[in-house]
XYZ file of N, CA and C in Angstrom:
204
model
N -212.948 -173.931 -14.831
C -213.579 -174.362 -16.021
C -214.545 -173.233 -16.558
N -215.154 -172.568 -15.696
C -216.144 -171.481 -16.148
C -215.324 -170.406 -16.875
N -214.075 -170.096 -16.380
C -213.314 -169.065 -16.947
C -212.962 -169.365 -18.429
N -212.615 -170.632 -18.775
C -212.291 -171.046 -20.076
C -213.511 -170.851 -20.997
N -214.691 -171.188 -20.532
C -215.899 -171.052 -21.330
C -216.111 -169.547 -21.668
N -215.908 -168.696 -20.709
C -216.145 -167.273 -20.964
C -215.153 -166.757 -21.994
N -213.893 -167.144 -21.838
C -212.877 -166.722 -22.810
C -213.176 -167.209 -24.178
N -213.637 -168.461 -24.323
C -213.982 -168.951 -25.621
C -215.119 -168.267 -26.291
N -216.106 -167.851 -25.432
C -217.297 -167.150 -25.983
C -216.871 -165.777 -26.494
N -215.745 -165.246 -26.098
C -215.308 -163.966 -26.513
C -214.507 -164.032 -27.834
N -214.249 -165.288 -28.262
C -213.486 -165.456 -29.512
C -212.093 -165.921 -29.281
N -211.744 -166.392 -28.117
C -210.345 -166.914 -27.949
C -210.415 -168.429 -27.788
N -209.418 -169.146 -28.223
C -209.369 -170.527 -28.157
C -208.482 -170.893 -26.929
N -208.630 -172.097 -26.472
C -207.898 -172.599 -25.248
C -206.404 -172.386 -25.354
N -205.809 -172.619 -26.551
C -204.395 -172.536 -26.639
C -203.914 -171.092 -26.901
N -204.762 -170.147 -26.714
C -204.344 -168.741 -26.791
C -204.452 -168.144 -28.175
N -204.752 -168.915 -29.146
C -204.907 -168.360 -30.542
C -206.268 -167.708 -30.635
N -206.280 -166.601 -31.343
C -207.536 -165.891 -31.526
C -208.350 -166.471 -32.664
N -209.605 -166.659 -32.457
C -210.542 -167.085 -33.502
C -211.307 -165.878 -33.940
N -211.407 -165.726 -35.223
C -212.170 -164.610 -35.733
C -213.593 -165.050 -35.928
N -214.499 -164.410 -35.267
C -215.939 -164.766 -35.352
C -216.687 -163.569 -35.894
N -217.238 -163.713 -37.067
C -217.979 -162.629 -37.710
C -219.251 -163.188 -38.287
N -220.326 -163.019 -37.617
C -221.586 -163.597 -38.160
C -222.478 -162.471 -38.743
N -221.958 -161.321 -38.957
C -222.744 -160.224 -39.609
C -222.549 -160.243 -41.060
N -223.518 -160.750 -41.810
C -223.461 -160.844 -43.240
C -224.557 -159.967 -43.835
N -224.187 -159.071 -44.718
C -225.161 -158.270 -45.441
C -225.294 -158.745 -46.832
N -226.522 -158.963 -47.257
C -226.755 -159.446 -48.663
C -227.176 -158.198 -49.449
N -226.462 -157.967 -50.535
C -226.808 -156.814 -51.385
C -228.243 -156.886 -51.902
N -228.832 -155.711 -52.110
C -230.165 -155.665 -52.669
C -230.263 -156.354 -53.992
N -229.210 -156.270 -54.847
C -229.240 -156.921 -56.182
C -229.468 -158.414 -56.001
N -228.865 -159.024 -55.033
C -229.085 -160.459 -54.835
C -230.388 -160.774 -54.182
N -230.814 -159.913 -53.160
C -232.101 -160.050 -52.540
C -233.253 -160.046 -53.526
N -233.131 -159.191 -54.584
C -234.194 -159.020 -55.527
C -234.189 -160.095 -56.657
N -233.192 -160.970 -56.621
C -233.108 -162.019 -57.689
C -234.064 -163.162 -57.364
N -234.602 -163.764 -58.424
C -235.413 -164.939 -58.186
C -234.526 -166.106 -57.859
N -235.129 -167.191 -57.350
C -234.310 -168.359 -57.023
C -233.601 -168.899 -58.227
N -234.239 -168.910 -59.395
C -233.664 -169.382 -60.624
C -232.509 -168.544 -61.060
N -232.625 -167.229 -60.886
C -231.519 -166.266 -61.247
C -230.352 -166.555 -60.375
N -230.531 -166.744 -59.070
C -229.431 -167.028 -58.151
C -228.776 -168.388 -58.517
N -229.512 -169.394 -58.876
C -228.929 -170.632 -59.277
C -228.075 -170.508 -60.567
N -228.587 -169.738 -61.547
C -227.823 -169.496 -62.781
C -226.542 -168.745 -62.421
N -226.592 -167.724 -61.534
C -225.441 -166.955 -61.198
C -224.364 -167.856 -60.485
N -224.891 -168.697 -59.584
C -224.008 -169.675 -58.904
C -223.255 -170.534 -59.885
N -223.992 -171.060 -60.867
C -223.380 -171.953 -61.894
C -222.321 -171.169 -62.677
N -222.622 -169.940 -63.059
C -221.706 -169.101 -63.783
C -220.400 -168.834 -62.954
N -220.594 -168.523 -61.691
C -219.450 -168.236 -60.826
C -218.596 -169.439 -60.597
N -219.245 -170.620 -60.456
C -218.518 -171.876 -60.317
C -217.721 -172.153 -61.550
N -218.244 -171.947 -62.710
C -217.478 -172.172 -63.960
C -216.349 -171.188 -64.096
N -216.548 -169.921 -63.788
C -215.442 -168.945 -63.783
C -214.347 -169.370 -62.837
N -214.679 -169.889 -61.635
C -213.760 -170.327 -60.697
C -212.911 -171.478 -61.198
N -213.601 -172.438 -61.863
C -212.864 -173.565 -62.454
C -211.854 -173.097 -63.515
N -212.295 -172.145 -64.371
C -211.420 -171.602 -65.420
C -210.206 -170.916 -64.779
N -210.437 -170.090 -63.776
C -209.321 -169.357 -63.126
C -208.420 -170.373 -62.451
N -208.951 -171.407 -61.887
C -208.172 -172.440 -61.247
C -207.176 -173.160 -62.117
N -207.530 -173.203 -63.446
C -206.655 -173.859 -64.370
C -205.345 -173.129 -64.537
N -205.334 -171.786 -64.270
C -204.172 -170.974 -64.414
C -203.301 -170.810 -63.198
N -203.745 -171.445 -62.097
C -202.986 -171.349 -60.867
C -201.724 -172.255 -60.871
N -200.637 -171.783 -60.318
C -199.490 -172.673 -60.293
C -199.746 -173.851 -59.330
N -198.976 -174.955 -59.537
C -199.158 -176.073 -58.665
C -198.718 -175.699 -57.269
N -199.479 -176.093 -56.275
C -199.174 -175.765 -54.898
C -197.979 -176.620 -54.407
N -197.182 -175.957 -53.581
C -196.000 -176.649 -53.034
C -196.429 -177.103 -51.558
N -196.108 -178.337 -51.222
C -196.423 -178.758 -49.852
C -195.645 -177.932 -48.882
N -196.186 -177.675 -47.724
C -195.536 -176.856 -46.728
C -194.192 -177.446 -46.283
N -194.130 -178.752 -46.278
C -192.894 -179.437 -45.905
C -191.762 -179.148 -46.888
N -192.100 -178.826 -48.152
C -191.115 -178.576 -49.167
C -190.461 -177.130 -49.026
N -191.124 -176.304 -48.272
C -190.691 -174.920 -48.100
C -189.633 -174.887 -47.087
N -188.466 -174.355 -47.327
C -187.372 -174.303 -46.360
C -187.125 -172.848 -45.970
N -187.017 -172.618 -44.724
C -186.795 -171.271 -44.163
C -185.385 -170.839 -44.305
């Protein structure tokens, strides 16, 4: 049991699949220097841009519909 715990802590899952663990996040100075209000406005703008871009995406096909 101890061996499994050690393997999982290194980023491996019990079934042998690799989990990617990356907790190193660097925040650009541009964002660090923004006020809270500026960040909130930027978030709203990016959300709206995402919704607009999403309108142009093709309809997703369910994985079961894809035949090999």
